[in-house]
Coordinates of C-alpha atoms and ligand atoms in Angstrom, one line a residue:
M147 CA 10.3 12.0 -16.6
P148 CA 8.7 8.6 -17.6
D149 CA 5.9 8.8 -20.1
T150 CA 2.2 8.5 -19.3
Y151 CA -0.1 6.7 -21.8
S152 CA -3.8 6.4 -22.1
A153 CA -4.9 2.9 -21.3
Q154 CA -7.3 3.3 -24.2
A155 CA -4.2 2.6 -26.4
L156 CA -4.4 -1.0 -25.1
L157 CA -7.9 -1.3 -26.6
D158 CA -7.1 0.5 -29.9
D159 CA -3.9 -1.4 -30.9
K160 CA -2.7 -4.5 -29.1
D161 CA 0.8 -4.1 -30.5
V162 CA 1.4 -0.4 -29.5
F163 CA 3.3 -1.1 -26.3
A164 CA 5.3 -4.0 -27.8
K165 CA 6.5 -1.6 -30.5
L166 CA 8.1 0.8 -28.0
T167 CA 11.8 0.7 -27.3
P168 CA 12.3 -1.2 -25.1
P169 CA 8.9 -2.8 -25.3
A170 CA 6.5 -1.9 -22.4
K171 CA 5.4 -5.1 -20.7
L172 CA 4.6 -3.6 -17.3
G173 CA 2.8 -0.6 -16.1
V174 CA 0.7 1.1 -13.4
F175 CA -3.0 1.9 -13.9
G176 CA -4.5 4.8 -12.0
D177 CA -6.5 8.0 -12.3
P178 CA -4.7 10.3 -11.8
V179 CA -1.4 8.4 -12.4
A180 CA 1.0 11.0 -13.7
H181 CA 2.4 11.5 -10.2
S182 CA 3.2 7.8 -9.7
K183 CA 6.8 7.1 -8.6
S184 CA 6.6 3.4 -9.5
P185 CA 8.1 3.8 -13.0
Y186 CA 11.3 5.3 -11.5
F187 CA 12.1 2.3 -9.3
H188 CA 10.7 -0.4 -11.5
N189 CA 12.6 0.7 -14.6
A190 CA 15.8 0.9 -12.5
A191 CA 15.1 -2.6 -11.3
L192 CA 14.5 -3.9 -14.8
K193 CA 17.7 -2.3 -16.0
A194 CA 19.8 -3.7 -13.1
S195 CA 18.3 -7.1 -13.7
G196 CA 19.2 -7.1 -17.5
L197 CA 15.6 -7.2 -18.5
D198 CA 15.1 -5.3 -21.8
L199 CA 11.6 -4.0 -21.2
Q200 CA 10.0 -0.9 -19.7
Y201 CA 7.3 0.0 -17.1
V202 CA 4.9 2.8 -18.1
R203 CA 2.1 4.8 -16.5
L204 CA -1.4 3.9 -17.8
H205 CA -4.1 6.4 -17.3
A206 CA -7.5 4.7 -17.1
D207 CA -10.8 6.1 -16.0
A208 CA -13.4 3.8 -14.3
E209 CA -15.2 3.3 -17.7
I210 CA -12.3 1.6 -19.4
F211 CA -10.3 0.2 -16.5
S212 CA -11.6 -3.4 -16.5
Q213 CA -11.5 -3.7 -20.3
A214 CA -7.9 -2.4 -20.4
V215 CA -6.9 -4.9 -17.7
K216 CA -8.4 -7.7 -19.7
A217 CA -6.4 -6.6 -22.8
L218 CA -3.1 -7.0 -21.0
P219 CA -2.5 -10.7 -22.2
E220 CA -3.1 -9.8 -25.8
A221 CA -0.8 -6.8 -25.5
G222 CA 2.1 -9.0 -24.3
F223 CA 2.2 -7.6 -20.8
I224 CA 3.8 -9.6 -17.9
G225 CA 1.7 -7.8 -15.4
A226 CA 0.7 -4.5 -13.9
N227 CA 0.3 -2.5 -10.7
V228 CA -3.0 -0.8 -9.8
T229 CA -3.4 2.4 -7.8
I230 CA -6.1 4.8 -6.7
P231 CA -9.0 4.5 -7.5
H232 CA -9.0 1.1 -9.2
K233 CA -7.7 -1.4 -6.6
Q234 CA -11.2 -2.7 -5.7
A235 CA -12.3 -2.9 -9.3
A236 CA -9.1 -4.8 -10.1
L237 CA -10.2 -7.6 -7.8
E238 CA -13.3 -8.0 -10.0
A239 CA -11.3 -7.8 -13.2
V240 CA -8.8 -10.6 -12.6
D241 CA -9.6 -14.3 -13.1
E242 CA -8.2 -15.4 -9.8
A243 CA -6.9 -13.6 -6.6
D244 CA -5.0 -14.8 -3.7
D245 CA -6.6 -15.1 -0.2
Y246 CA -5.1 -11.9 1.2
A247 CA -6.2 -9.8 -1.9
K248 CA -9.8 -11.3 -1.5
Q249 CA -9.9 -10.5 2.2
S250 CA -8.5 -7.0 1.8
G251 CA -11.0 -6.4 -1.1
A252 CA -8.3 -5.0 -3.3
V253 CA -5.6 -5.9 -5.9
N254 CA -2.5 -3.8 -6.5
T255 CA -0.5 -6.3 -8.5
I256 CA -1.6 -8.3 -11.6
L257 CA 0.3 -11.2 -13.0
V258 CA -0.4 -12.4 -16.6
Q259 CA 0.2 -16.1 -16.9
D260 CA -0.9 -18.4 -19.8
G261 CA -3.5 -15.8 -20.9
S262 CA -5.0 -15.5 -17.4
L263 CA -4.9 -12.6 -14.9
Y264 CA -3.9 -13.3 -11.3
G265 CA -4.4 -10.7 -8.6
F266 CA -2.3 -10.0 -5.5
N267 CA -2.1 -7.2 -2.9
T268 CA 1.4 -6.3 -1.8
D269 CA 0.4 -3.3 0.3
G270 CA 0.1 -5.2 3.6
P271 CA 3.2 -7.4 3.2
G272 CA 5.1 -4.3 2.0
L273 CA 4.1 -2.5 5.2
V274 CA 5.3 -5.5 7.3
R275 CA 8.7 -5.3 5.6
A276 CA 8.9 -1.5 5.9
I277 CA 8.1 -1.6 9.6
R278 CA 10.7 -4.3 10.2
E279 CA 13.3 -2.3 8.3
E280 CA 12.6 1.1 9.8
F281 CA 11.8 0.2 13.4
F282 CA 13.3 -3.3 13.9
V283 CA 9.9 -4.5 15.0
D284 CA 7.7 -7.2 13.7
L285 CA 4.1 -6.2 13.2
R286 CA 2.9 -9.3 15.0
D287 CA 4.6 -8.1 18.2
A288 CA 3.0 -4.7 18.2
R289 CA 0.0 -3.2 19.7
V290 CA -1.3 -1.1 16.8
L291 CA -3.4 2.0 16.5
L292 CA -4.6 2.3 12.9
L293 CA -5.9 5.7 11.8
G294 CA -8.1 5.7 8.7
A295 CA -9.1 2.0 9.2
G296 CA -12.1 2.5 6.9
G297 CA -10.3 3.3 3.7
G298 CA -8.8 1.0 1.1
A299 CA -5.3 1.1 2.5
G300 CA -6.7 1.0 6.0
R301 CA -8.6 -2.2 5.3
A302 CA -5.5 -3.9 3.7
I303 CA -3.4 -3.0 6.8
A304 CA -6.1 -4.0 9.2
V305 CA -6.4 -7.4 7.5
Q306 CA -2.6 -7.8 7.5
C307 CA -2.5 -7.0 11.3
A308 CA -5.2 -9.6 11.9
L309 CA -3.4 -12.3 9.7
E310 CA -0.1 -11.5 11.4
G311 CA -1.8 -11.9 14.8
C312 CA -0.6 -8.6 16.1
E313 CA -0.8 -8.2 19.9
R314 CA -3.6 -5.7 19.8
L315 CA -5.5 -3.7 17.1
V316 CA -7.2 -0.4 17.7
L317 CA -9.2 0.7 14.6
A318 CA -10.0 4.4 14.3
N319 CA -11.8 6.1 11.5
R320 CA -13.5 9.4 10.8
T321 CA -16.7 7.5 9.9
F322 CA -16.8 5.4 13.1
E323 CA -19.2 2.8 11.7
K324 CA -16.6 1.6 9.2
A325 CA -14.1 1.0 12.0
A326 CA -16.7 -0.7 14.1
A327 CA -17.7 -3.0 11.2
M328 CA -14.1 -3.9 10.7
A329 CA -13.6 -4.7 14.3
T330 CA -16.6 -7.1 14.2
E331 CA -15.2 -8.7 11.0
L332 CA -11.7 -9.2 12.3
G333 CA -12.6 -10.0 15.9
Q334 CA -12.3 -13.7 15.3
Y335 CA -8.5 -13.3 14.7
F336 CA -8.0 -11.9 18.2
R337 CA -9.9 -14.5 20.3
S338 CA -7.2 -15.6 22.6
D339 CA -5.8 -14.6 26.0
R340 CA -2.4 -13.7 24.5
L341 CA -2.5 -10.3 26.0
I342 CA -2.4 -10.2 29.8
G343 CA -4.4 -7.2 30.9
P344 CA -7.8 -5.6 30.8
A345 CA -7.8 -4.2 27.2
D346 CA -9.7 -6.0 24.4
R347 CA -7.4 -7.1 21.7
C348 CA -9.5 -5.7 18.8
V349 CA -11.5 -2.5 19.3
A350 CA -12.9 0.4 17.3
V351 CA -12.8 4.0 18.5
P352 CA -14.0 7.2 16.9
Q353 CA -11.1 9.2 15.3
T354 CA -11.5 12.1 17.6
P355 CA -9.2 13.5 20.3
E356 CA -11.3 11.9 23.0
G357 CA -11.6 8.5 21.3
L358 CA -7.8 8.4 20.6
R359 CA -6.9 9.6 24.1
T360 CA -8.5 6.5 25.7
E361 CA -6.4 4.1 23.7
I362 CA -3.0 5.8 23.0
G363 CA -1.5 4.6 26.3
Q364 CA -2.1 1.0 25.3
V365 CA -0.5 0.9 21.9
D366 CA 3.2 0.9 20.7
L367 CA 2.8 1.5 16.9
V368 CA 0.6 4.2 15.3
I369 CA -0.1 3.8 11.6
N370 CA -1.8 6.5 9.6
A371 CA -3.7 5.0 6.6
S372 CA -6.0 8.0 6.2
S373 CA -5.4 10.4 3.4
V374 CA -4.9 13.2 5.9
G375 CA -1.4 14.5 5.4
M376 CA -1.3 14.2 1.6
K377 CA -1.5 18.0 1.2
R378 CA 1.3 20.1 2.9
T379 CA -1.5 22.2 4.5
D380 CA -3.2 19.2 6.1
P381 CA -3.4 19.0 9.9
S382 CA -2.2 15.9 11.7
P383 CA -4.7 13.0 12.1
L384 CA -3.5 12.6 15.7
P385 CA -3.3 15.6 18.2
A386 CA 0.4 16.4 19.0
A387 CA -0.4 16.3 22.7
L388 CA -1.1 12.6 22.5
L389 CA 2.3 11.7 21.0
T390 CA 5.0 10.4 23.4
A391 CA 8.6 9.3 23.0
N392 CA 7.9 5.6 23.4
L393 CA 5.6 5.4 20.3
L394 CA 6.6 4.2 16.8
V395 CA 4.8 6.3 14.2
F396 CA 4.4 5.1 10.6
D397 CA 2.6 7.5 8.2
T398 CA 1.6 5.7 4.9
V399 CA 1.4 9.1 3.3
Y400 CA 4.5 9.8 1.2
S401 CA 3.8 12.9 -0.8
G402 CA 5.4 16.2 0.1
G403 CA 8.2 15.2 2.4
K404 CA 7.5 14.9 6.1
S405 CA 3.8 15.1 7.1
R406 CA 2.7 17.0 10.1
L407 CA 2.2 13.7 11.9
V408 CA 5.8 12.7 11.3
E409 CA 7.0 16.2 12.4
D410 CA 5.0 16.1 15.5
A411 CA 6.1 12.5 16.4
E412 CA 9.7 13.4 16.0
A413 CA 9.3 16.6 18.1
A414 CA 7.8 14.3 20.8
G415 CA 11.0 12.2 20.6
A416 CA 9.2 9.3 18.9
R417 CA 10.7 7.3 16.0
A418 CA 8.7 8.1 12.9
C419 CA 8.8 7.6 9.1
N420 CA 6.6 8.3 6.1
G421 CA 5.2 5.9 3.5
L422 CA 8.2 5.7 1.1
P423 CA 9.5 2.5 2.6
M424 CA 6.1 0.9 2.2
L425 CA 5.9 2.1 -1.4
L426 CA 9.4 0.6 -2.0
H427 CA 8.6 -2.8 -0.5
Q428 CA 5.2 -3.2 -2.1
G429 CA 7.0 -2.5 -5.4
A430 CA 9.7 -5.0 -4.6
L431 CA 7.1 -7.7 -3.8
S432 CA 5.4 -7.0 -7.2
F433 CA 8.7 -7.5 -8.9
E434 CA 9.1 -10.8 -7.1
I435 CA 5.7 -11.9 -8.3
W436 CA 6.3 -11.0 -11.9
F437 CA 9.8 -12.4 -12.2
N438 CA 10.0 -15.1 -9.4
R439 CA 13.3 -13.7 -8.2
K440 CA 14.5 -11.3 -5.6
A441 CA 14.1 -7.6 -6.4
P442 CA 17.3 -5.4 -6.5
L443 CA 16.1 -3.5 -3.5
D444 CA 19.1 -1.1 -3.2
V445 CA 18.8 -0.1 -6.8
M446 CA 15.1 0.5 -6.4
R447 CA 15.6 2.5 -3.1
K448 CA 18.2 4.7 -4.8
A449 CA 15.9 5.4 -7.8
L450 CA 12.9 6.1 -5.5
L451 CA 14.8 8.5 -3.3
E452 CA 16.2 10.3 -6.3
S453 CA 12.7 10.7 -7.8
V454 CA 11.5 12.5 -4.7
A455 CA 14.6 14.5 -4.0
Ligands
NAP300 P1 -9.4 6.0 0.6 O1 -9.8 4.6 0.3 O2 -10.0 7.1 -0.1 O3 -9.5 6.2 2.2 C1 -9.3 7.4 2.8 C2 -9.3 7.3 4.3 O4 -9.0 8.6 4.9 C3 -10.7 6.9 4.9 O5 -10.5 6.2 6.1 C4 -11.3 8.3 5.2 O6 -12.2 8.3 6.3 C5 -10.0 9.0 5.7 N1 -10.2 10.5 5.6 C6 -10.2 11.2 4.4 N2 -10.3 12.5 4.7 C7 -10.3 12.6 6.1 C8 -10.3 13.7 7.0 N3 -10.4 15.0 6.5 N4 -10.3 13.5 8.3 C9 -10.1 12.2 8.8 N5 -10.1 11.1 8.0 C10 -10.2 11.3 6.6 O7 -7.8 6.1 0.3 P2 -6.7 5.0 0.4 O8 -6.5 4.4 -1.0 O9 -7.0 4.1 1.5 O10 -5.4 5.9 0.7 C11 -5.2 6.4 2.0 C12 -3.7 6.8 2.1 O11 -2.9 5.7 2.1 C13 -3.2 7.8 1.1 O12 -2.5 8.8 1.7 C14 -2.3 6.9 0.2 O13 -1.2 7.6 -0.3 C15 -1.7 6.0 1.3 N6 -1.2 4.7 0.7 C16 0.2 4.6 0.8 C17 0.8 3.4 0.3 C18 2.3 3.3 0.4 O14 2.8 2.4 -0.3 N7 2.9 4.1 1.2 C19 0.0 2.4 -0.3 C20 -1.4 2.6 -0.3 C21 -2.0 3.8 0.2 P3 -13.8 8.0 6.0 O15 -14.0 6.5 5.9 O16 -14.5 8.6 7.1 O17 -14.1 8.7 4.6

């Protein structure tokens, strides 16, 4: 079981992580963070790449998060990942962020270079790779129904769909106003006659059985970016009766094995998978940002699967 440290340690003693064996020069900030699977596959990747350093969990509450991030250069870190609930604050904490991170409003990967902090978001690109690998489909070719479009992951995925120029994007969210605002914001990316037919290319619907029923026949790929499904007892965010065999169903939730959504989709004859491939690929992309080389994907996949077995 990899160790979890308080991020306060970064502020108390700048050398504390450099003194570990091997020295810790990478980590993941979160609150909570003890459940994070990232150390398993990143440490396996570091070992396989002959890099004598380690990746640790860094528990940071909102009060110290930004200060701890700013302490990374002094502490000799190469970079870090950021998870719930700090991805939005990370965008503010870095010196510069790339365009996708700015537009998605969140940073999940920090690179330290020449004393400065650079922010990236690998969630959207990680999802693209995961969908290609699992379903042999490019996001840009899909008509997408995005559940939970108003959350942090939902926003990152919606922006990715827009930048990829996917065929169609249906944004659904429990709080409908957030999905509607997103559709207004992203509408500019969908202004073309690419799709022949009566349906608008970017629309928002309430995440209700009625709202979803009107759109399910005009999408190919359902992505759940809501947090429904994280608990084993959670219901599915999409009524089982709406699932059909022609759909591809990607649930970004990865805790607790198969979610109800994945189970229902498979029972309907659809191809479905949980969020582990996205977790893997966002991590591989972080590795590539830190080391400017291809990540040892097979080693990382094996370590991730062993950690959840
Ligand atoms: P978040 O910002 O808190 O957003 C939560 C989303 O879920 C919002 O859209 C929220 O709707 C919706 N929601 C919450 N409870 C609901 C309920 N009872 N019924 C319907 N909708 C509900 O969280 P997040 O950071 O985006 O994370 C969301 C999920 O994405 C988590 O399961 C996380 O594990 C997953 N994720 C996976 C990966 C990966 O690599 N696989 C990466 C990032 C995130 P409202 O707007 O109405 O509140």
